[in-house]
CSV table of C-alpha atoms and ligand atoms in Angstrom, one decimal:
chain,number,residue,atom,x,y,z
B,1,MET,CA,-44.3,-196.9,23.4
B,2,LYS,CA,-47.5,-195.4,22.3
B,3,GLY,CA,-46.3,-193.7,19.0
B,4,LEU,CA,-44.8,-189.9,18.9
B,5,GLY,CA,-47.7,-188.5,16.9
B,6,GLU,CA,-47.3,-184.8,16.8
B,7,MET,CA,-43.8,-185.0,18.6
B,8,GLU,CA,-42.3,-187.0,15.6
B,9,ARG,CA,-41.1,-184.0,13.6
B,10,LYS,CA,-39.6,-182.3,16.7
B,11,VAL,CA,-37.3,-185.0,18.3
B,12,LYS,CA,-33.8,-185.3,17.8
B,13,PHE,CA,-32.3,-187.8,15.0
B,14,ALA,CA,-31.4,-190.3,17.8
B,15,THR,CA,-34.9,-190.5,19.2
B,16,LYS,CA,-36.4,-190.8,15.4
B,17,CYS,CA,-34.0,-193.7,14.8
B,18,VAL,CA,-35.4,-195.4,17.9
B,19,HIS,CA,-39.3,-194.3,17.9
B,20,ALA,CA,-40.2,-192.9,14.4
B,21,ALA,CA,-43.1,-194.8,12.5
B,22,GLU,CA,-43.1,-197.4,15.4
B,23,LYS,CA,-46.8,-197.8,16.6
B,24,PRO,CA,-48.3,-200.4,18.9
B,25,ASP,CA,-49.8,-203.4,17.2
B,26,PRO,CA,-53.4,-202.8,17.4
B,27,VAL,CA,-54.4,-206.6,17.6
B,28,PHE,CA,-52.0,-207.8,20.3
B,29,GLY,CA,-50.1,-204.8,21.4
B,30,ALA,CA,-46.8,-206.3,20.4
B,31,HIS,CA,-43.8,-204.1,21.1
B,32,THR,CA,-41.8,-204.4,17.8
B,33,THR,CA,-43.4,-204.2,14.4
B,34,PRO,CA,-44.5,-207.5,13.3
B,35,ILE,CA,-43.3,-209.1,10.4
B,36,PHE,CA,-46.3,-209.5,7.9
B,37,GLN,CA,-45.5,-212.5,6.0
B,38,THR,CA,-48.2,-212.6,3.7
B,39,SER,CA,-48.3,-212.1,-0.2
B,40,THR,CA,-52.1,-210.8,-0.3
B,41,PHE,CA,-54.5,-209.1,1.8
B,42,ILE,CA,-58.4,-210.1,2.3
B,43,PHE,CA,-61.0,-207.6,1.3
B,44,GLU,CA,-64.2,-207.2,3.2
B,45,ASN,CA,-66.3,-206.9,-0.1
B,46,VAL,CA,-65.9,-206.4,-3.9
B,47,SER,CA,-66.3,-202.7,-3.5
B,48,GLN,CA,-63.5,-202.5,-1.2
B,49,GLY,CA,-61.1,-204.3,-3.4
B,50,THR,CA,-62.2,-202.3,-6.3
B,51,ALA,CA,-61.6,-199.0,-4.2
B,52,ARG,CA,-58.2,-200.2,-3.3
B,53,PHE,CA,-57.1,-200.9,-6.8
B,54,ALA,CA,-58.6,-197.7,-8.1
B,55,GLY,CA,-56.6,-195.9,-5.5
B,56,GLU,CA,-59.6,-194.5,-4.0
B,57,GLU,CA,-59.0,-196.2,-0.6
B,58,ALA,CA,-55.8,-196.2,1.3
B,59,GLY,CA,-54.8,-199.9,2.1
B,60,TYR,CA,-53.0,-203.0,1.3
B,61,VAL,CA,-53.8,-205.1,-1.8
B,62,TYR,CA,-50.8,-207.2,-2.8
B,63,ALA,CA,-47.3,-207.4,-1.5
B,64,ARG,CA,-45.7,-206.4,-4.9
B,65,ILE,CA,-48.0,-203.1,-5.0
B,66,PRO,CA,-47.2,-200.2,-2.9
B,67,PRO,CA,-47.6,-199.8,0.2
B,68,ASN,CA,-46.6,-203.4,-0.1
B,69,THR,CA,-47.4,-204.6,3.5
B,70,PRO,CA,-47.4,-202.9,6.9
B,71,THR,CA,-43.8,-203.9,7.8
B,72,HIS,CA,-42.8,-202.2,4.6
B,73,ALA,CA,-44.7,-199.1,5.3
B,74,VAL,CA,-43.3,-198.8,8.8
B,75,LEU,CA,-39.9,-198.9,7.4
B,76,ALA,CA,-40.6,-196.6,4.5
B,77,GLU,CA,-42.0,-194.0,6.9
B,78,LYS,CA,-39.2,-194.2,9.5
B,79,PHE,CA,-36.6,-193.8,6.6
B,80,ALA,CA,-38.6,-190.8,5.3
B,81,GLU,CA,-38.7,-189.4,8.8
B,82,LEU,CA,-34.9,-189.7,9.0
B,83,GLU,CA,-34.2,-188.1,5.7
B,84,GLY,CA,-36.5,-185.3,6.1
B,85,GLY,CA,-39.0,-186.6,3.1
B,86,GLU,CA,-42.7,-186.7,2.8
B,87,THR,CA,-42.7,-190.3,2.3
B,88,GLY,CA,-40.5,-193.4,1.2
B,89,GLN,CA,-40.5,-196.6,-0.7
B,90,THR,CA,-38.6,-199.8,-0.1
B,91,PHE,CA,-36.9,-202.1,-2.8
B,92,ALA,CA,-35.3,-205.3,-3.1
B,93,SER,CA,-31.9,-203.7,-3.6
B,94,GLY,CA,-30.1,-200.4,-3.8
B,95,MET,CA,-30.0,-201.2,-7.6
B,96,ALA,CA,-33.8,-201.9,-7.8
B,97,ALA,CA,-34.3,-198.5,-6.2
B,98,ILE,CA,-32.0,-196.8,-8.9
B,99,THR,CA,-33.8,-198.7,-11.7
B,100,ALA,CA,-37.3,-197.7,-10.5
B,101,ILE,CA,-36.4,-194.0,-10.3
B,102,ALA,CA,-34.8,-194.0,-13.7
B,103,LEU,CA,-37.7,-195.5,-15.2
B,104,THR,CA,-40.0,-193.3,-13.4
B,105,SER,CA,-38.2,-190.1,-14.6
B,106,LEU,CA,-37.0,-190.9,-17.7
B,107,ARG,CA,-38.3,-191.5,-21.4
B,108,GLN,CA,-36.9,-192.2,-24.8
B,109,GLY,CA,-35.1,-189.1,-26.0
B,110,ASP,CA,-34.5,-187.8,-22.4
B,111,HIS,CA,-31.0,-187.1,-21.1
B,112,LEU,CA,-29.4,-187.9,-17.8
B,113,ILE,CA,-26.3,-186.4,-16.2
B,114,SER,CA,-24.7,-188.6,-13.7
B,115,THR,CA,-21.7,-188.4,-11.5
B,116,ASP,CA,-18.6,-190.0,-13.2
B,117,VAL,CA,-17.6,-192.0,-10.4
B,118,VAL,CA,-20.5,-194.3,-9.2
B,119,TYR,CA,-21.0,-197.8,-7.9
B,120,GLY,CA,-20.1,-200.1,-10.8
B,121,CYS,CA,-23.4,-201.4,-11.3
B,122,THR,CA,-24.9,-198.0,-11.6
B,123,TYR,CA,-22.3,-197.2,-14.0
B,124,SER,CA,-23.4,-200.3,-16.1
B,125,LEU,CA,-27.1,-199.4,-15.8
B,126,PHE,CA,-26.5,-195.9,-17.0
B,127,SER,CA,-24.0,-196.7,-19.6
B,128,GLN,CA,-25.4,-199.9,-20.9
B,129,VAL,CA,-29.2,-200.3,-20.3
B,130,LEU,CA,-30.6,-196.8,-20.3
B,131,PRO,CA,-29.0,-196.0,-23.8
B,132,GLY,CA,-30.7,-199.1,-25.1
B,133,LEU,CA,-34.1,-197.4,-24.2
B,134,GLY,CA,-33.0,-194.2,-26.0
B,135,ILE,CA,-32.0,-192.3,-23.0
B,136,GLU,CA,-28.5,-190.5,-23.2
B,137,VAL,CA,-26.3,-190.2,-20.3
B,138,SER,CA,-23.6,-187.7,-19.9
B,139,PHE,CA,-20.9,-188.8,-17.1
B,140,VAL,CA,-19.6,-185.6,-15.5
B,141,ASP,CA,-17.0,-184.9,-12.8
B,142,THR,CA,-19.6,-183.3,-10.5
B,143,SER,CA,-16.9,-182.0,-8.0
B,144,GLU,CA,-16.5,-179.2,-10.3
B,145,THR,CA,-20.1,-177.7,-10.3
B,146,GLU,CA,-19.3,-175.8,-13.6
B,147,ASN,CA,-19.0,-179.2,-15.5
B,148,VAL,CA,-22.7,-179.7,-14.4
B,149,ARG,CA,-23.9,-176.6,-15.6
B,150,GLN,CA,-22.3,-177.1,-19.1
B,151,ALA,CA,-23.9,-180.5,-19.3
B,152,PHE,CA,-27.3,-179.5,-19.1
B,153,ARG,CA,-29.4,-179.7,-22.4
B,154,PRO,CA,-33.1,-179.0,-23.1
B,155,GLU,CA,-33.8,-182.9,-22.7
B,156,THR,CA,-31.9,-183.3,-19.4
B,157,LYS,CA,-34.6,-184.5,-16.8
B,158,MET,CA,-32.4,-186.0,-14.2
B,159,VAL,CA,-29.2,-185.3,-12.3
B,160,PHE,CA,-27.9,-188.2,-10.6
B,161,LEU,CA,-25.2,-187.7,-7.8
B,162,GLU,CA,-23.2,-190.0,-5.5
B,163,SER,CA,-21.5,-188.1,-2.7
B,164,PRO,CA,-19.2,-189.4,-1.3
B,165,ALA,CA,-18.6,-191.6,-4.4
B,166,ASN,CA,-17.9,-195.1,-4.4
B,167,PRO,CA,-14.8,-195.8,-4.3
B,168,THR,CA,-12.9,-192.4,-4.8
B,169,LEU,CA,-14.8,-190.6,-2.0
B,170,THR,CA,-15.3,-187.5,-4.2
B,171,VAL,CA,-17.6,-185.2,-2.8
B,172,CYS,CA,-19.6,-182.8,-5.0
B,173,ASP,CA,-21.8,-179.7,-3.9
B,174,ILE,CA,-25.4,-181.2,-3.5
B,175,THR,CA,-26.9,-177.6,-2.7
B,176,GLU,CA,-25.4,-175.8,-6.0
B,177,ILE,CA,-26.3,-178.9,-8.1
B,178,ALA,CA,-29.8,-179.3,-6.8
B,179,GLY,CA,-30.4,-175.5,-7.5
B,180,MET,CA,-29.2,-175.9,-11.0
B,181,ALA,CA,-31.3,-179.0,-11.6
B,182,LYS,CA,-34.5,-177.1,-10.3
B,183,GLU,CA,-33.8,-174.1,-12.7
B,184,ASN,CA,-33.3,-176.8,-15.5
B,185,GLY,CA,-36.6,-178.4,-14.8
B,186,ALA,CA,-34.7,-181.8,-14.0
B,187,LEU,CA,-35.0,-184.1,-10.9
B,188,CYS,CA,-32.0,-184.2,-8.5
B,189,VAL,CA,-31.3,-187.7,-7.2
B,190,VAL,CA,-28.7,-188.4,-4.5
B,191,ASP,CA,-27.2,-191.8,-3.8
B,192,ASN,CA,-26.9,-191.4,-0.1
B,193,THR,CA,-25.6,-194.8,0.8
B,194,PHE,CA,-22.3,-193.9,2.0
B,195,SER,CA,-23.2,-191.3,4.3
B,196,THR,CA,-26.7,-192.3,5.4
B,197,PRO,CA,-29.1,-189.7,6.8
B,198,TYR,CA,-27.3,-189.6,9.9
B,199,PHE,CA,-24.5,-187.5,8.4
B,200,GLN,CA,-26.0,-186.1,5.2
B,201,ARG,CA,-29.6,-185.2,4.4
B,202,PRO,CA,-29.8,-184.5,0.6
B,203,LEU,CA,-33.3,-183.3,0.7
B,204,GLU,CA,-32.6,-180.6,3.3
B,205,LEU,CA,-29.8,-179.5,0.8
B,206,GLY,CA,-32.3,-179.1,-2.0
B,207,ALA,CA,-32.2,-182.5,-3.7
B,208,ASP,CA,-35.7,-184.0,-4.9
B,209,LEU,CA,-34.8,-187.7,-4.0
B,210,SER,CA,-32.5,-189.4,-1.7
B,211,LEU,CA,-31.7,-193.0,-2.0
B,212,SER,CA,-29.8,-195.7,0.1
B,213,SER,CA,-28.8,-199.1,-0.6
B,214,CYS,CA,-30.1,-200.9,2.7
B,215,THR,CA,-27.7,-203.7,2.2
B,216,LYS,CA,-25.1,-201.4,3.8
B,217,TYR,CA,-25.3,-199.0,6.8
B,218,ILE,CA,-29.0,-199.2,7.0
B,219,GLY,CA,-29.4,-202.9,7.6
B,220,GLY,CA,-26.1,-202.5,9.1
B,221,HIS,CA,-25.1,-206.2,9.6
B,222,ALA,CA,-24.2,-207.6,6.1
B,223,ASP,CA,-26.9,-209.9,6.2
B,224,LEU,CA,-29.6,-208.6,3.7
B,225,LEU,CA,-30.2,-206.9,0.4
B,226,GLY,CA,-32.5,-204.1,0.1
B,227,GLY,CA,-33.0,-200.5,-1.0
B,228,ILE,CA,-34.9,-197.5,-0.2
B,229,ALA,CA,-35.7,-194.0,-1.1
B,230,ALA,CA,-37.2,-190.9,0.3
B,231,GLY,CA,-38.9,-187.8,-1.4
B,232,SER,CA,-42.2,-186.2,-2.1
B,233,LYS,CA,-45.6,-188.1,-2.2
B,234,ASP,CA,-46.0,-186.9,-5.6
B,235,PHE,CA,-42.9,-188.6,-7.0
B,236,MET,CA,-43.6,-191.8,-4.9
B,237,ASN,CA,-47.1,-192.0,-6.3
B,238,ARG,CA,-45.9,-191.7,-9.9
B,239,MET,CA,-43.4,-194.3,-9.2
B,240,SER,CA,-45.6,-196.7,-7.3
B,241,SER,CA,-46.7,-198.1,-10.8
B,242,ILE,CA,-43.3,-198.9,-12.0
B,243,VAL,CA,-42.6,-200.5,-8.5
B,244,GLY,CA,-45.5,-202.7,-9.0
B,245,TYR,CA,-44.9,-203.4,-12.7
B,246,THR,CA,-41.0,-204.2,-12.4
B,247,GLY,CA,-41.7,-206.0,-8.8
B,248,GLY,CA,-38.1,-205.4,-7.3
B,249,ILE,CA,-39.8,-205.6,-3.9
B,250,MET,CA,-38.1,-205.9,-0.4
B,251,GLY,CA,-38.8,-209.0,1.4
B,252,PRO,CA,-40.9,-208.4,4.7
B,253,HIS,CA,-38.2,-210.2,6.8
B,254,GLU,CA,-35.8,-207.8,5.2
B,255,ALA,CA,-38.0,-204.7,6.0
B,256,TRP,CA,-38.0,-205.8,9.6
B,257,LEU,CA,-34.3,-206.4,9.8
B,258,CYS,CA,-33.9,-202.9,8.3
B,259,ILE,CA,-36.4,-201.3,10.8
B,260,ARG,CA,-34.2,-203.0,13.6
B,261,GLY,CA,-31.1,-201.8,12.0
B,262,LEU,CA,-32.2,-198.4,11.8
B,263,LYS,CA,-32.7,-198.3,15.5
B,264,THR,CA,-28.9,-198.2,16.1
B,265,LEU,CA,-27.9,-196.4,13.1
B,266,HIS,CA,-26.9,-193.2,15.1
B,267,ILE,CA,-24.6,-195.4,17.4
B,268,ARG,CA,-23.1,-197.4,14.7
B,269,MET,CA,-22.4,-194.3,12.3
B,270,GLU,CA,-20.6,-192.7,15.2
B,271,ARG,CA,-18.3,-195.5,15.8
B,272,HIS,CA,-17.7,-196.1,12.2
B,273,ALA,CA,-16.7,-192.8,11.5
B,274,GLU,CA,-14.6,-192.4,14.6
B,275,ASN,CA,-12.8,-195.5,13.7
B,276,ALA,CA,-12.3,-194.5,9.8
B,277,MET,CA,-10.7,-191.2,11.0
B,278,LYS,CA,-8.3,-193.0,13.2
B,279,ILE,CA,-7.5,-195.4,10.5
B,280,ALA,CA,-7.1,-192.8,7.8
B,281,GLU,CA,-4.7,-190.8,9.9
B,282,PHE,CA,-2.7,-194.1,10.7
B,283,LEU,CA,-2.6,-194.8,6.9
B,284,GLU,CA,-1.4,-191.4,5.9
B,285,SER,CA,1.4,-191.6,8.5
B,286,ARG,CA,2.7,-194.8,7.2
B,287,PRO,CA,5.7,-194.6,4.5
B,288,GLU,CA,4.2,-197.5,2.6
B,289,VAL,CA,1.0,-195.7,1.8
B,290,GLU,CA,1.2,-193.5,-1.3
B,291,TRP,CA,-2.1,-191.6,-0.7
B,292,VAL,CA,-5.3,-191.8,1.4
B,293,ARG,CA,-8.7,-190.5,0.4
B,294,TYR,CA,-11.1,-189.8,3.5
B,295,PRO,CA,-13.5,-186.8,3.6
B,296,GLY,CA,-12.4,-185.9,7.1
B,297,LEU,CA,-8.9,-185.6,6.3
B,298,PRO,CA,-7.5,-182.0,5.5
B,299,SER,CA,-5.7,-183.4,2.5
B,300,HIS,CA,-9.3,-184.5,1.0
B,301,PRO,CA,-9.5,-182.3,-2.2
B,302,GLN,CA,-13.1,-181.5,-1.0
B,303,HIS,CA,-12.7,-181.5,2.7
B,304,GLU,CA,-14.1,-178.0,3.3
B,305,LEU,CA,-17.2,-178.9,1.2
B,306,ALA,CA,-17.5,-182.1,3.0
B,307,SER,CA,-17.3,-180.4,6.4
B,308,LYS,CA,-20.3,-178.0,5.3
B,309,GLN,CA,-22.6,-180.4,3.9
B,310,MET,CA,-21.9,-183.4,6.0
B,311,SER,CA,-22.2,-183.7,9.8
B,312,GLY,CA,-19.7,-186.4,10.0
B,313,PHE,CA,-17.3,-188.5,7.3
B,314,SER,CA,-18.7,-192.0,7.7
B,315,GLY,CA,-16.7,-195.1,7.5
B,316,MET,CA,-15.6,-195.3,4.1
B,317,LEU,CA,-12.1,-194.6,2.8
B,318,SER,CA,-9.7,-195.6,-0.1
B,319,PHE,CA,-6.0,-195.5,-0.4
B,320,GLU,CA,-3.0,-196.8,-2.5
B,321,ILE,CA,0.3,-198.6,-1.3
B,322,LYS,CA,3.6,-197.7,-2.9
B,323,GLY,CA,4.1,-200.3,-5.6
B,324,GLY,CA,0.5,-200.1,-6.8
B,325,ILE,CA,-1.5,-203.3,-7.3
B,326,GLU,CA,1.1,-205.6,-6.5
B,327,ALA,CA,1.8,-204.3,-3.1
B,328,GLY,CA,-2.1,-203.8,-2.4
B,329,ARG,CA,-2.5,-207.5,-3.3
B,330,LYS,CA,-0.1,-208.5,-0.9
B,331,LEU,CA,-1.8,-206.2,1.8
B,332,MET,CA,-5.2,-207.8,0.9
B,333,ASP,CA,-4.1,-211.2,1.1
B,334,ASN,CA,-2.2,-210.6,4.2
B,335,VAL,CA,-5.1,-209.1,6.5
B,336,LYS,CA,-6.4,-211.3,9.3
B,337,LEU,CA,-9.1,-209.3,11.1
B,338,CYS,CA,-10.4,-207.6,8.0
B,339,SER,CA,-12.6,-209.6,5.7
B,340,LEU,CA,-11.7,-209.4,2.0
B,341,ALA,CA,-15.2,-209.0,0.8
B,342,VAL,CA,-17.1,-206.6,-1.4
B,343,SER,CA,-20.2,-204.6,0.1
B,344,LEU,CA,-19.8,-202.2,2.7
B,345,GLY,CA,-21.3,-200.7,6.0
B,346,ALA,CA,-21.1,-204.1,8.0
B,347,THR,CA,-20.2,-204.3,11.5
B,348,ASP,CA,-16.8,-205.7,10.6
B,349,THR,CA,-14.2,-204.1,8.5
B,350,LEU,CA,-14.3,-205.0,5.0
B,351,ILE,CA,-11.2,-204.5,2.3
B,352,GLN,CA,-11.5,-204.9,-1.4
B,353,HIS,CA,-10.0,-204.1,-4.7
B,354,PRO,CA,-12.4,-201.9,-6.8
B,355,ALA,CA,-10.6,-202.3,-10.3
B,356,SER,CA,-11.2,-206.1,-10.1
B,357,MET,CA,-14.0,-206.5,-7.9
B,358,THR,CA,-17.0,-203.7,-7.3
B,359,HIS,CA,-15.9,-201.7,-10.5
B,360,ALA,CA,-14.5,-204.4,-12.8
B,361,CYS,CA,-17.6,-203.6,-15.1
B,362,VAL,CA,-16.4,-200.2,-15.7
B,363,PRO,CA,-13.9,-200.2,-18.5
B,364,CYS,CA,-10.2,-199.8,-17.6
B,365,SER,CA,-9.9,-196.5,-19.5
B,366,VAL,CA,-12.9,-194.9,-17.8
B,367,ARG,CA,-11.7,-196.2,-14.3
B,368,ARG,CA,-8.2,-194.8,-14.9
B,369,SER,CA,-9.7,-191.4,-16.3
B,370,VAL,CA,-12.1,-190.8,-13.2
B,371,GLY,CA,-9.2,-191.8,-10.5
B,372,ILE,CA,-10.1,-195.4,-10.0
B,373,THR,CA,-6.4,-196.4,-10.2
B,374,ASP,CA,-5.4,-200.2,-10.4
B,375,GLY,CA,-3.8,-199.9,-7.2
B,376,LEU,CA,-6.8,-198.4,-5.1
B,377,VAL,CA,-7.8,-200.4,-2.2
B,378,ARG,CA,-11.2,-199.7,-0.4
B,379,LEU,CA,-11.8,-200.1,3.2
B,380,SER,CA,-15.3,-200.2,4.9
B,381,VAL,CA,-14.4,-199.6,8.5
B,382,GLY,CA,-16.3,-201.5,10.9
B,383,ILE,CA,-17.1,-201.0,14.4
B,384,GLU,CA,-14.4,-203.0,16.4
B,385,ALA,CA,-11.7,-201.6,18.4
B,386,SER,CA,-9.8,-199.2,16.2
B,387,GLU,CA,-6.6,-200.7,17.9
B,388,ASP,CA,-7.4,-204.1,16.5
B,389,ILE,CA,-7.9,-202.7,13.0
B,390,ILE,CA,-4.9,-200.6,13.0
B,391,ALA,CA,-2.9,-203.7,14.3
B,392,ASP,CA,-4.2,-205.8,11.5
B,393,LEU,CA,-3.4,-203.3,8.7
B,394,GLU,CA,0.2,-202.7,10.5
B,395,GLN,CA,1.0,-206.5,10.4
B,396,ALA,CA,-0.3,-206.7,6.6
B,397,LEU,CA,1.8,-203.6,5.8
B,398,GLU,CA,4.8,-204.9,7.4
B,399,ALA,CA,4.3,-208.1,5.2
B,400,ILE,CA,4.5,-206.5,1.9
U,1,LIG,N1,-25.4,-197.3,-4.3
U,1,LIG,C1,-24.0,-197.6,-3.8
U,1,LIG,C2,-23.3,-196.2,-3.5
U,1,LIG,C3,-23.4,-198.6,-3.7
U,1,LIG,O1,-22.3,-199.0,-3.2
U,1,LIG,C4,-24.2,-199.9,-4.0
U,1,LIG,C5,-23.8,-201.3,-4.1
U,1,LIG,C6,-25.5,-199.8,-4.5
U,1,LIG,C7,-26.0,-198.5,-4.8
U,1,LIG,C8,-26.3,-201.0,-4.9
U,1,LIG,O2,-26.9,-201.4,-3.8
U,1,LIG,P1,-27.3,-203.3,-3.7
U,1,LIG,O3,-28.1,-203.1,-5.2
U,1,LIG,O4,-26.1,-203.8,-3.7
U,1,LIG,O5,-28.1,-203.0,-2.5
U,1,LIG,N2,-22.4,-201.2,-3.6
U,1,LIG,C9,-21.6,-202.2,-3.6
U,1,LIG,C10,-20.4,-202.4,-3.2
U,1,LIG,O6,-19.6,-201.4,-2.9
U,1,LIG,N3,-19.7,-203.7,-3.1
U,1,LIG,O7,-20.7,-204.5,-3.3
U,1,LIG,C11,-22.0,-203.8,-3.4
């Protein structure tokens, strides 16, 4: 592979997954991107070191400081190509990405509007840490665009959307809300972890930044922690000092694993979504099941919107068993093929209970008011044979 050069912007998504940002190693011609397992870089002379630190010469200086290492740079460029952004930045985790974005965009006295249903630690960061820095946060049901319009204040500097949201799979209109953010001079940031750029590209819908936890579908194999964001060069330049000062940096081996993960993203996501649709339909047909939320089901409250802004519905769904948490607990204790574990986007199917696990840090009254019921069970559908996942859920349902 010689590098796509000019072709890079034109080729299809699947080709970008495989080829984007990959260049032949100039020293030995290695076919895959090498892991640059180094903390520092040697300067040719003092002038060069001075120019690199001053940002007057492009290049590497120290692995904590963007662009980190050539391995990180390939991953950032590949992800930016997939999201349709100018450039990207990698992080130690999804939470490190959200933290750096928030610290870059918000100051004391500023206001943030956030989707009310977000991953538990995102909720805690926004509700506990940011207010301590003098930043006010409004949690809003962003599935009703009018709520967002009403939440804007002169001090609003950022709108943070998670769509589909963890764990209720609620969807919001990214195009409309990004437009409102622009009118109000606020940055629109989308946590795209559940969809990945394969199914949804927030930057093309008007958002300023799209971020993902690489721990999920980007890495894809439940063997790493990482985070990544794509957006404008201007924002990434502004964020680079926060990244360097806070130091939530991805390791080079993780960056390499993410590059490898992205090469099969398109194939994995197709299978995750195909399986999830079959399992959502199976669960919806079962008398033991109270309700199922999957953006691909016509019964999903924002199914039409999801069909418009996503090209597929990914692999996440939630449901509740009749009999609430006690029945749900029996189901989760009785599955054999599915793993009882948090995280998502693994090759195998993961089942978990948000109220006591991923969203246990969200106060009970808040959880209930936003639809994270005590009986809600979340499934991250894997890429096994769907018949086997269904058979496992069926035997667990019968054991209730
Ligand atoms: N954004 C979303 C939508 C997430 O689901 C998570 C983690 C994060 C950000 C943070 O990413 P991390 O720092 O873990 O790389 N979600 C998890 C979950 O649902 N179970 O365990 C972690």
